[in-house]
Structures are given as C-alpha cells and as structure tokens.
mmCIF file of C-alpha atoms in Angstrom:
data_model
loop_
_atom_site.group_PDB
_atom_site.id
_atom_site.type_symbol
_atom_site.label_atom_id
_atom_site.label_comp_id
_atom_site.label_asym_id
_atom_site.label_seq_id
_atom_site.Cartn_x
_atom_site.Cartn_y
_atom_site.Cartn_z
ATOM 1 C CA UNK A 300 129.867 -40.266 29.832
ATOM 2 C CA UNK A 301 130.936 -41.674 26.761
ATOM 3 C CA UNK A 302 128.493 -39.901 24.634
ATOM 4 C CA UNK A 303 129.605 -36.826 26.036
ATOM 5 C CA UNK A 304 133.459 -37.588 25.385
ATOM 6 C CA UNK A 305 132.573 -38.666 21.547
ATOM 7 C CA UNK A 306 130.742 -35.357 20.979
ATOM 8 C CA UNK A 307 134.029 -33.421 22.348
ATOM 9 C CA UNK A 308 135.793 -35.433 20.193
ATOM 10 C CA UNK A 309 133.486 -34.788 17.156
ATOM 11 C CA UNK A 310 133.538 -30.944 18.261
ATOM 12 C CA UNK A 311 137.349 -30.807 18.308
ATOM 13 C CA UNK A 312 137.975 -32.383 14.954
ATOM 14 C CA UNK A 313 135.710 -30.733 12.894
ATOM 15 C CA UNK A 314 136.859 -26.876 15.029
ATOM 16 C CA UNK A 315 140.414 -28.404 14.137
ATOM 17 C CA UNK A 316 139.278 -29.161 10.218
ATOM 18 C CA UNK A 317 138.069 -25.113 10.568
ATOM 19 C CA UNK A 318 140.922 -24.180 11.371
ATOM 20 C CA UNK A 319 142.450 -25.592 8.539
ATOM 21 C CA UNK A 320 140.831 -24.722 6.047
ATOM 22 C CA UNK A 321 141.046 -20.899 4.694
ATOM 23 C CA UNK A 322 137.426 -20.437 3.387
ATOM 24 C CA UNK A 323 136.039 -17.166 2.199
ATOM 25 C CA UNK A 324 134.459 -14.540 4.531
ATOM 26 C CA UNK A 325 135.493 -16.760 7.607
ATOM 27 C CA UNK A 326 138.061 -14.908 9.916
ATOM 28 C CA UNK A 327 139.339 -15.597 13.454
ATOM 29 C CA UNK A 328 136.806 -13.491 15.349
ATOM 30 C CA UNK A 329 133.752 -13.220 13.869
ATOM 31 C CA UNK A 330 130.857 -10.826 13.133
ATOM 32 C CA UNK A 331 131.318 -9.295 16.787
ATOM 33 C CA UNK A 332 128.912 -6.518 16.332
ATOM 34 C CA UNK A 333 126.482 -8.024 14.047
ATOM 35 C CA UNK A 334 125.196 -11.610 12.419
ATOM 36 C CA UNK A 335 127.587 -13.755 10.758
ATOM 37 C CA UNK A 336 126.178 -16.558 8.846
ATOM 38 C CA UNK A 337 126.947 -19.811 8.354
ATOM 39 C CA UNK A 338 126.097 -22.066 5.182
ATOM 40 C CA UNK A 339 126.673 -25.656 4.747
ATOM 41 C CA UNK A 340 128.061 -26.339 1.578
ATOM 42 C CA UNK A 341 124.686 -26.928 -0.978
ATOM 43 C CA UNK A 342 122.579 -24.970 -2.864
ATOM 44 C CA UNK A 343 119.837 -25.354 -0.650
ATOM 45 C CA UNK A 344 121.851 -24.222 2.600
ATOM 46 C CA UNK A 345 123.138 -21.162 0.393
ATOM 47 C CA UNK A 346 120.036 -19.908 -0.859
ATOM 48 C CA UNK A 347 118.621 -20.136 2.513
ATOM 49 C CA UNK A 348 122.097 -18.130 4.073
ATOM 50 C CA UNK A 349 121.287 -15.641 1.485
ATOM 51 C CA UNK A 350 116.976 -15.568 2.381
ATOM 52 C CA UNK A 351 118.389 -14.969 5.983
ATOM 53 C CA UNK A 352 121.307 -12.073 5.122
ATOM 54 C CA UNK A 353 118.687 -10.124 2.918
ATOM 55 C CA UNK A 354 115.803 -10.283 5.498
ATOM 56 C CA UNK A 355 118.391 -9.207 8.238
ATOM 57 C CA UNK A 356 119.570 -6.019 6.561
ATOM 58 C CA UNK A 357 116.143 -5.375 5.235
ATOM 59 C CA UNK A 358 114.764 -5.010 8.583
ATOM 60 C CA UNK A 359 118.075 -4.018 10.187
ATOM 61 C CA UNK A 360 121.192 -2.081 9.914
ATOM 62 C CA UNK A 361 123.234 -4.466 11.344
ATOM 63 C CA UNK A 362 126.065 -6.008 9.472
ATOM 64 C CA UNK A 363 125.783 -9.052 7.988
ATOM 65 C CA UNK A 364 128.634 -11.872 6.963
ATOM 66 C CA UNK A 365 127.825 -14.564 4.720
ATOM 67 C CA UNK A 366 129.890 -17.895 5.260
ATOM 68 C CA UNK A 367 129.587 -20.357 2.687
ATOM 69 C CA UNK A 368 130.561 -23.912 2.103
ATOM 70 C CA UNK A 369 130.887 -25.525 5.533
ATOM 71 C CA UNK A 370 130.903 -28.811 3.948
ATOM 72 C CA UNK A 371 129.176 -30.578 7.135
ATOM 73 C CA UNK A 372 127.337 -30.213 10.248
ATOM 74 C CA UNK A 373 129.578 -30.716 12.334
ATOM 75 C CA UNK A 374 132.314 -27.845 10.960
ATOM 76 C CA UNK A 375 128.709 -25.490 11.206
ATOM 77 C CA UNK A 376 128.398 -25.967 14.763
ATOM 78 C CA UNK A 377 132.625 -25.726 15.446
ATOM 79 C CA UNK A 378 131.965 -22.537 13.957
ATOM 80 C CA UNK A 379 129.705 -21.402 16.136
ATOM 81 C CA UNK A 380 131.122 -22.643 19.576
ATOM 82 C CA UNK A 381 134.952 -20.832 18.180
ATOM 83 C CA UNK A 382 132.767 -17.253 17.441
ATOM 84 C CA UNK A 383 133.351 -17.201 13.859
ATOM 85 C CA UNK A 384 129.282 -17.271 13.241
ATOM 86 C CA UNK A 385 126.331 -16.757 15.091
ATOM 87 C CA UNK A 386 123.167 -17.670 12.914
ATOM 88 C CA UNK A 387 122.829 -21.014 11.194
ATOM 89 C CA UNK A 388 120.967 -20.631 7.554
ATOM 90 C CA UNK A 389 119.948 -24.458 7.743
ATOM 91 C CA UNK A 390 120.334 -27.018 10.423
ATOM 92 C CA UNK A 391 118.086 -30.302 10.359
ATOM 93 C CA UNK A 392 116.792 -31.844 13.373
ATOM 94 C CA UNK A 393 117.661 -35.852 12.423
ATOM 95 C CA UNK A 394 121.019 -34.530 11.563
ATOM 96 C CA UNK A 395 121.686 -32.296 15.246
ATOM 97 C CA UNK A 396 119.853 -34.821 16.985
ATOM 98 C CA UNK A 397 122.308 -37.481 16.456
ATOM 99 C CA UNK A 398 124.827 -35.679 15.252
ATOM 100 C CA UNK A 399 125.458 -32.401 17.511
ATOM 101 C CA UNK A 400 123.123 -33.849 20.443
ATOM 102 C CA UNK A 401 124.641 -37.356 20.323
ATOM 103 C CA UNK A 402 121.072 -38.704 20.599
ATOM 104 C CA UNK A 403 119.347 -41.743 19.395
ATOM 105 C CA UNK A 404 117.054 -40.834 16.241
ATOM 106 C CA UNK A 405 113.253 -40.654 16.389
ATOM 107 C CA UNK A 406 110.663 -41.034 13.697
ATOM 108 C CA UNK A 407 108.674 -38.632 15.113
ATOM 109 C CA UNK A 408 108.977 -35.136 14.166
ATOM 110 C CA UNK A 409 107.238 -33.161 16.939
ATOM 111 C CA UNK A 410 109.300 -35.175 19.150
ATOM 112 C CA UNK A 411 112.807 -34.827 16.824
ATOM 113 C CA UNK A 412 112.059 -31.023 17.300
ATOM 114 C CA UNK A 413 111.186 -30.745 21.297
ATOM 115 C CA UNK A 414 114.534 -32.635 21.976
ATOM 116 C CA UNK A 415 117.138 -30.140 20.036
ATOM 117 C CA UNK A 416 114.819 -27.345 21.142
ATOM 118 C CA UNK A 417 115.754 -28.066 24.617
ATOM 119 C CA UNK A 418 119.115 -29.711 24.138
ATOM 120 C CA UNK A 419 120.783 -26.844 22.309
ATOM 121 C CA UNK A 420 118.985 -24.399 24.600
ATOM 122 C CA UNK A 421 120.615 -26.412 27.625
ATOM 123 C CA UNK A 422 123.740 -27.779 25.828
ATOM 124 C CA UNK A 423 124.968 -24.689 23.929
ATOM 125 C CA UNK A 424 123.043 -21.708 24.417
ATOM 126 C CA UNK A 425 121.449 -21.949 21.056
ATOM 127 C CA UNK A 426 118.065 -21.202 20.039
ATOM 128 C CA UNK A 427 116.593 -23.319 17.629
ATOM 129 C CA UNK A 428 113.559 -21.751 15.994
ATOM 130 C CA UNK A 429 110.830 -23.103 14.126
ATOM 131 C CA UNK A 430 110.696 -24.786 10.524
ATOM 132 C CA UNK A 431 110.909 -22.747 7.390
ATOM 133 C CA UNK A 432 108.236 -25.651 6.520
ATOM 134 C CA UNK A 433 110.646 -27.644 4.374
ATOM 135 C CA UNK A 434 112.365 -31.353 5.233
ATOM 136 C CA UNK A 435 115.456 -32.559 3.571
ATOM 137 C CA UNK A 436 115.103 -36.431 3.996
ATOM 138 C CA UNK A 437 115.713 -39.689 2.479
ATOM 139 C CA UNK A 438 112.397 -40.505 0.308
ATOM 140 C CA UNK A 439 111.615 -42.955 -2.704
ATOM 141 C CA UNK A 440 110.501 -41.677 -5.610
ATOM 142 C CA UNK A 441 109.302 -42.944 -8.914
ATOM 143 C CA UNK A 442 108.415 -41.241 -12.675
ATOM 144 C CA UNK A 443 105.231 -39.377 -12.636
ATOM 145 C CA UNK A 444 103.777 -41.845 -15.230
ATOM 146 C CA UNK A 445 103.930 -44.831 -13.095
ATOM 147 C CA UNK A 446 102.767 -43.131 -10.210
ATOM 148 C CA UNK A 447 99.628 -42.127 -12.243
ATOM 149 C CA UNK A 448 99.315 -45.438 -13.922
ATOM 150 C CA UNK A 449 99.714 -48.025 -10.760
ATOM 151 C CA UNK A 450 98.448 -45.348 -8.399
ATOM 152 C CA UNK A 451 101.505 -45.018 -6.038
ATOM 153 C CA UNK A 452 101.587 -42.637 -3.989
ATOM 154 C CA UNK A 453 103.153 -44.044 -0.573
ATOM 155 C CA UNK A 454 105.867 -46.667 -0.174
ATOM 156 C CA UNK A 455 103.927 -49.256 1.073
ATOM 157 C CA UNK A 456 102.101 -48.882 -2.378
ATOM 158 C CA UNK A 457 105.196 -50.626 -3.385
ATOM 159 C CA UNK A 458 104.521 -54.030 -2.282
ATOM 160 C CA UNK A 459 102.908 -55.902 -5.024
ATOM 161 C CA UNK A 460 105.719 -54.680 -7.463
ATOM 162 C CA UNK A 461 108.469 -55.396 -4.778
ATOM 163 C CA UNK A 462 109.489 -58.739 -7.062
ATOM 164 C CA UNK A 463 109.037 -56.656 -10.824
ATOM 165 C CA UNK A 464 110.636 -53.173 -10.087
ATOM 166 C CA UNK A 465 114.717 -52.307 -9.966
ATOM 167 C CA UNK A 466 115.790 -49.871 -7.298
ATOM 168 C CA UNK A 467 118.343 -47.510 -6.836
ATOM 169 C CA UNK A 468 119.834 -46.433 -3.309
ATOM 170 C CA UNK A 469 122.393 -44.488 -2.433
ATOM 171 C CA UNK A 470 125.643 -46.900 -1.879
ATOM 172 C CA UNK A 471 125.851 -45.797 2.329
ATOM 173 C CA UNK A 472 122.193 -46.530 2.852
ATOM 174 C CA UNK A 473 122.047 -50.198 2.478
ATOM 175 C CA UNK A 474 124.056 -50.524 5.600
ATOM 176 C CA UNK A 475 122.918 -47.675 7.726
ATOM 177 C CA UNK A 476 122.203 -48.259 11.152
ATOM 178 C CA UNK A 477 118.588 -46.886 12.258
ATOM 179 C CA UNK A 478 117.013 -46.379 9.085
ATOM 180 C CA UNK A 479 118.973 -48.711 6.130
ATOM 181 C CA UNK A 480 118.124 -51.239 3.930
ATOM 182 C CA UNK A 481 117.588 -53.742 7.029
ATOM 183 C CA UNK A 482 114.911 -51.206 8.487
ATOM 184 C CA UNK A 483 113.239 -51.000 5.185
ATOM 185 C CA UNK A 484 112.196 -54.294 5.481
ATOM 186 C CA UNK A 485 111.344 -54.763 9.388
ATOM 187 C CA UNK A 486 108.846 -51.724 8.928
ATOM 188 C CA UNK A 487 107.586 -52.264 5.381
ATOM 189 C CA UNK A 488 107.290 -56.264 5.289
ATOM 190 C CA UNK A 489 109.038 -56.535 2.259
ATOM 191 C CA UNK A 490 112.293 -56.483 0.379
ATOM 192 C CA UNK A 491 113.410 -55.196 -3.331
ATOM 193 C CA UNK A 492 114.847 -58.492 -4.905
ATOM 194 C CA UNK A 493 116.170 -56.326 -7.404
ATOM 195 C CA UNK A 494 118.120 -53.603 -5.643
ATOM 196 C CA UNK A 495 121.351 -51.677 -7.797
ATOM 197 C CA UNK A 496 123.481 -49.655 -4.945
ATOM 198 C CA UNK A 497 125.126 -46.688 -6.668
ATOM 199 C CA UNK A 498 126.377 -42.327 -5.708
ATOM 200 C CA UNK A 499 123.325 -40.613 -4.921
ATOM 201 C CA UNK A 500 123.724 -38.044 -7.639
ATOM 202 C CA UNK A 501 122.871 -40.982 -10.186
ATOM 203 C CA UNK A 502 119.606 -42.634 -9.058
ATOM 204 C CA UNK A 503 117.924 -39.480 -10.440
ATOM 205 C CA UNK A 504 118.859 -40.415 -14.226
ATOM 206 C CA UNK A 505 118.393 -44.107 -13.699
ATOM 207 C CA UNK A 506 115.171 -43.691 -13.028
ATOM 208 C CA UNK A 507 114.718 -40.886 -15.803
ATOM 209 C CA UNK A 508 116.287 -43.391 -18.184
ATOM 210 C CA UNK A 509 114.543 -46.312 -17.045
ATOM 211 C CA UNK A 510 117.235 -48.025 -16.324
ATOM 212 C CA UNK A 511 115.390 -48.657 -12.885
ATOM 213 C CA UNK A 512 112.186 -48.027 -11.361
ATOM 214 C CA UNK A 513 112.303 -47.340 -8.117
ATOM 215 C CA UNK A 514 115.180 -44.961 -6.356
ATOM 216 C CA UNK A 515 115.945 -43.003 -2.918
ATOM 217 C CA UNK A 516 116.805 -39.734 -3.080
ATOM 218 C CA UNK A 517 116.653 -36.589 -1.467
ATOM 219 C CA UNK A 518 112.772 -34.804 -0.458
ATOM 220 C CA UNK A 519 114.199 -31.370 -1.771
ATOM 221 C CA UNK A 520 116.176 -32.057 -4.671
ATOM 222 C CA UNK A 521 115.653 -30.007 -7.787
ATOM 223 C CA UNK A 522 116.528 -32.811 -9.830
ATOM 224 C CA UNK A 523 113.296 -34.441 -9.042
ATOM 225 C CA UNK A 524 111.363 -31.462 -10.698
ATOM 226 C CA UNK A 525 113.754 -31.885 -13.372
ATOM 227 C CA UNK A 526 113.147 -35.344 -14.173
ATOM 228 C CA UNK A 527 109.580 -35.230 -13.622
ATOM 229 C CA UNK A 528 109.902 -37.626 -10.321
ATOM 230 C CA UNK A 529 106.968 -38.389 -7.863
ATOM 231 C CA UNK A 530 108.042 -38.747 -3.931
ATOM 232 C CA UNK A 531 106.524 -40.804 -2.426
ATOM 233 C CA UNK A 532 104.940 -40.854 1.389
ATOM 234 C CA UNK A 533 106.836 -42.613 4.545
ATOM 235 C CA UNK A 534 103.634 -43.878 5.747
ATOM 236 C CA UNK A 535 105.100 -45.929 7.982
ATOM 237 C CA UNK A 536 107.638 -43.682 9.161
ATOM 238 C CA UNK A 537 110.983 -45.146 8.557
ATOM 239 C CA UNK A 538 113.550 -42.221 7.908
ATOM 240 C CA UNK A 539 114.047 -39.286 10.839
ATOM 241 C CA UNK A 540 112.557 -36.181 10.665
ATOM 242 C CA UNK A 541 115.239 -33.826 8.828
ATOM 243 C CA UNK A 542 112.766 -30.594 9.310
ATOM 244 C CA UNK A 543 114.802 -27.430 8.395
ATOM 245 C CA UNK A 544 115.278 -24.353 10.277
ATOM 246 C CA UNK A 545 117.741 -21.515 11.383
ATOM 247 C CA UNK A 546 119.589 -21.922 14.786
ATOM 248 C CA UNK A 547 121.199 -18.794 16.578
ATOM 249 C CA UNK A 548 123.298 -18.005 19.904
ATOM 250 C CA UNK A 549 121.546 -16.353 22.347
ATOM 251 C CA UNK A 550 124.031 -13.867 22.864
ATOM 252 C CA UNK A 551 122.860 -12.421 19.723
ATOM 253 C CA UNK A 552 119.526 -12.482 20.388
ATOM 254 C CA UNK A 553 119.829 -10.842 23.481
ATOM 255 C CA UNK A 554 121.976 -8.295 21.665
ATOM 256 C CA UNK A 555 119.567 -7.842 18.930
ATOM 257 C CA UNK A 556 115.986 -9.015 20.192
ATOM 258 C CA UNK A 557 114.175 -8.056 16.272
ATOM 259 C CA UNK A 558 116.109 -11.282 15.176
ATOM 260 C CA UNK A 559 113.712 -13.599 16.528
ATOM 261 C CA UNK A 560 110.611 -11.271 14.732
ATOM 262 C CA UNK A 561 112.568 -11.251 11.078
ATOM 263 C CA UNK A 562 113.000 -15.303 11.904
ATOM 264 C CA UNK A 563 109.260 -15.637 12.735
ATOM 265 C CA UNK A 564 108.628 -14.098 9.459
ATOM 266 C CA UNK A 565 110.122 -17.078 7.641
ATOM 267 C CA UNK A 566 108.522 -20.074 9.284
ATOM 268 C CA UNK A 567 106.217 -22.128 7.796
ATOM 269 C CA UNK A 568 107.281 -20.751 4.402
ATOM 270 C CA UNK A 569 108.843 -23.118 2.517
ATOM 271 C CA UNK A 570 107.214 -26.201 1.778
ATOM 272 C CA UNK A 571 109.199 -29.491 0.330
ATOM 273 C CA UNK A 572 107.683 -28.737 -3.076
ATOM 274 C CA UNK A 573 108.876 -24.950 -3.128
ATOM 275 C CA UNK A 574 112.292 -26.065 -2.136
ATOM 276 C CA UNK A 575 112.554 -28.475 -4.859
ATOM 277 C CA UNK A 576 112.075 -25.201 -7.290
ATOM 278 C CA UNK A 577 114.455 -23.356 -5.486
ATOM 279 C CA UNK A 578 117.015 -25.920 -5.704
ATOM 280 C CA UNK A 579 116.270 -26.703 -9.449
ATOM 281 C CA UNK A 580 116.065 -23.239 -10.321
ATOM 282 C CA UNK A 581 119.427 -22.645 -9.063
ATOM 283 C CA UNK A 582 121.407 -25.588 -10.145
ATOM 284 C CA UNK A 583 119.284 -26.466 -14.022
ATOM 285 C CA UNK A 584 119.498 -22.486 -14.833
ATOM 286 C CA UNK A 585 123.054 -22.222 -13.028
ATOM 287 C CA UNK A 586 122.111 -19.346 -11.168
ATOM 288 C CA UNK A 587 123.686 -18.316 -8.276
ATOM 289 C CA UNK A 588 122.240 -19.051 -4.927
ATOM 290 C CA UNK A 589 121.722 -15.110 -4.217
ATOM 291 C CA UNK A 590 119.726 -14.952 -7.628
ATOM 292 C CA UNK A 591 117.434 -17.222 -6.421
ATOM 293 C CA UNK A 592 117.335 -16.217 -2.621
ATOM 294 C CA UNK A 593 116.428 -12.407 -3.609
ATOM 295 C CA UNK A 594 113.890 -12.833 -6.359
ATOM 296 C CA UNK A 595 111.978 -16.043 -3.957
ATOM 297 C CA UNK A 596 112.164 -12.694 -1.555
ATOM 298 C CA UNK A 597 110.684 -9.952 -3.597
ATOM 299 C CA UNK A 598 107.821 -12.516 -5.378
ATOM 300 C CA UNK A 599 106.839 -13.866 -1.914
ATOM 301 C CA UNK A 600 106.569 -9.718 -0.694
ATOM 302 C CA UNK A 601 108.867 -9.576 2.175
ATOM 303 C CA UNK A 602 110.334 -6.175 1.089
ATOM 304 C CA UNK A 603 107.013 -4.228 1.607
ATOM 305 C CA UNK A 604 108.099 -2.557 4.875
ATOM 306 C CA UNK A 605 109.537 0.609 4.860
ATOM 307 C CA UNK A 606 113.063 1.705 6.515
ATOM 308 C CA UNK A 607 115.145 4.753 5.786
ATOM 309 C CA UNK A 608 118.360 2.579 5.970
ATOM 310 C CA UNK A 609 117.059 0.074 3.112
ATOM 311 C CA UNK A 610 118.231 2.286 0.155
ATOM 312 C CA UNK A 611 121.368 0.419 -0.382
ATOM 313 C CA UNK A 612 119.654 -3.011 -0.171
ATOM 314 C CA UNK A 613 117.031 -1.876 -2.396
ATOM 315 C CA UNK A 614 119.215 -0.525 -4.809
ATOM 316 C CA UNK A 615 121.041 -3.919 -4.975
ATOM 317 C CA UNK A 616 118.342 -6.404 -5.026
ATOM 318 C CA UNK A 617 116.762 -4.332 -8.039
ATOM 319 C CA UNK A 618 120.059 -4.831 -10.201
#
C-alpha cells in the first residue's frame, strides 16, 4: 500500500512539474493521430528520439512529434499517463524499476528486464520492447595507459592498488542506498583510502589530468572516448542493470501494429561502445542531436526500403 501511494505521489508531482513548465512541441493533447515522442533531457536520449522519429516516417506516413528535454524519468512517464506522448526514445530498466515500478533494484539484467516487461504491461498498459543493445550505468574507468600497463580490465583488478590510486565519484554516490560507496566495499572486499567526492561532469578531466586515477562515470559517455578512458567490467555485479530501450502505449500499437516491426529493427543495435561515439560525436563536434541521429541512420543502411511517401524525408535527410 504504501509503495503504491508514493508512486501516485511521484506521478502527480512530476504531471504537476509538466504542467508547469511550457516546453517546446509539448501541447495539452498530444499526437492523437500519430506518435509523439518523448526525450529526456541528454544527448543520448535526443539522438535516440530523433533514430526513432526518422525510422517512423521512413517506414510510415504517420505524423511524428518530437518532445525534447524532459529533464527526468519521472516527468517522461507523467507525460505519457496525461496523453501528451506515446513512445519513449530511452527508458532504462534500473531507473523504471525503482523509479516508475517502485521496486527494489536487481543486479541481474535478464531479471531487471522480465520485471518492467510485465509491470508496465500490467501497471500502465505500456510495452516495453527490447534493448537497442546499449546500458547507461555507473562504471569505473581508468586512462588507457594504465589499463595496458597494470592489466586492468575489471574492478576487482583494482585491489592491489586500492591503498596507491586516488578516486573520483560522483558527490551522490558515496551515500547511495543499494549500490554506494558502502556496497562497493561489501561486494568488492576492499575500500579506496584515497577517495575525492566531486560533480560528475569533472571526474572525466581528473583522471585525464592525473589529478586522480581511478573515477566513476557514466558506461556511455562520449567524454570517455574523448579522454582516451578504459571502463572497466562489474564483475561482481554491483550497479543495476540500466539496459536502454523504447517504451510505447499500447493504444498505439494497436492503432498502428508496423510500430513494433520498425522497433524490432533497432534492437540489438547499439552497443555501449557505439553510444559512446554517438554521444562524443555530438557534444566534442557540437552537433546537433538530429545530425548525428540521421547520418548513424543512413551509414548503418536503414533507409534502403522503398516507399512512395519517403520523398520528403529523403529530401531532408540528404541536406
């Protein structure tokens, strides 16, 4: 009962937030005859918004809305219980599951995905489909020479240098609850004497720098192409499965059944490392997230079918 009362609660904050806030392409009713899309608020979630609204009118001649910059989860999903979108560019299963679902978090992904498969399905009358092949979850990471030279490649490779190295984490993750600093060191039997809290967008250039190490960051970021970074492997599985994929109603699929074949076409497409280029193509090169979404698009082929209703798409995506 209570977990149900705290999820209305989250729901009705974050629909009254929406309401609030006056954000581009977002109006009171929605896409009701076609596929409105909703974007959180990063590069990655726009690029993929934009993947999604170009393989929709490719293969359709449905209109499609773009929604960009819902800043969180939870204003995604008060989005799509008010009708103002239908088809979720990104959603990540350790995020829904405790977030959305109000569940506890598991380390295992198979599971993580079976239980918002079957709770949005029964909770909201959502389909969530499979992975674009991509996670977006905490990791450690280290420079590529050190990696090479000590031969890290997993975190529990870590231990004899727990004592030497510095490490940078994001400020909110020493004292998270489930997977924190506490966690760290229940699972992985040791602890980082030398540990330098700071904003997440920093640990990147520390590490660059050398100012430390070690850091946690982000399995997708661009930056870590940038700055020549190495992630390393969970092995013993301490962070939630954050596997990426699209989520829509069921009322549209039922209105439009060739959504779930144009959604089939992108699973299993986009693997961690392919993000990361995405993501650092878009932000290093400042490039907007359309750029990047069409030209992934036409280099990975998916414009090869034929459709008489295309012209206009074509005609854009070659400008």
């Amino acid at each position: 009962m209570l977990r149900s009362l705290k999820k209305i609660l989250v729901l009705l904050l974050a629909t009254a937030s929406l309401a609030a806030c006056s954000l581009p392409g977002l109006s009171s009713s929605g896409n009701q005859d076609g596929i409105s899309i909703a974007s959180l608020g990063t590069t990655e979630a726009e690029i993929m918004g934009y993947i999604n609204m170009y393989m929709i009118q490719h293969y359709t001649n449905l209109p499609v809305d773009h929604i960009t910059n819902l800043g969180s989860s939870s204003m995604n999903h008060a989005a799509f219980m008010t009708g103002d979108a239908n088809l979720a560019s990104v959603r990540y299963t350790g995020t829904s599951l405790t977030g959305e679902l109000g569940l506890p978090a598991v380390t295992d992904p198979d599971k993580a995905y079976q239980l918002v498969v079957a709770g949005f399905e029964e909770e909201f009358d959502q389909t969530w489909y499979p992975s674009y092949g991509f996670a977006n979850s905490y990791a450690f990471m280290i420079r590529r020479q050190d990696a090479e030279e000590k031969g890290i490649s997993k975190v529990s490779d870590l231990a004899p240098y727990a004592d030497q190295v510095k490490v940078g984490v994001d400020n909110s993750w020493i004292h998270r609850d489930g997977d924190g600093y506490a966690n760290f060191v229940e699972t992985y039997g040791f602890d980082f004497p030398n540990l330098y809290p700071m904003t997440i967008g920093l640990v990147y250039t520390a590490v660059a720098s050398g100012e430390v190490d070690v850091v946690l960051g982000y399995s997708t970021d661009g930056r870590i192409i940038a700055e020549d970074l190495v992630v390393l492997e969970d092995d013993r599985q301490l962070f939630p499965p954050y596997d990426a994929s699209p989520v829509v109603t069921n009322q549209v699929r039922e209105a439009h059944p060739e959504i779930d074949a144009i959604m089939a076409k992108l699973a299993g497409e986009i693997s961690n490392e392919e993000m990361q280029r995405l993501n650092y193509t878009s932000d290093n090169y400042l490039l907007e997230p359309a750029t990047v979404a069409r030209e992934w698009l036409l280099r990975k082929n998916f414009f090869e079918d034929k459709a008489p209703y295309l012209e206009p798409v074509r005609k854009e995506l070659a400008n």
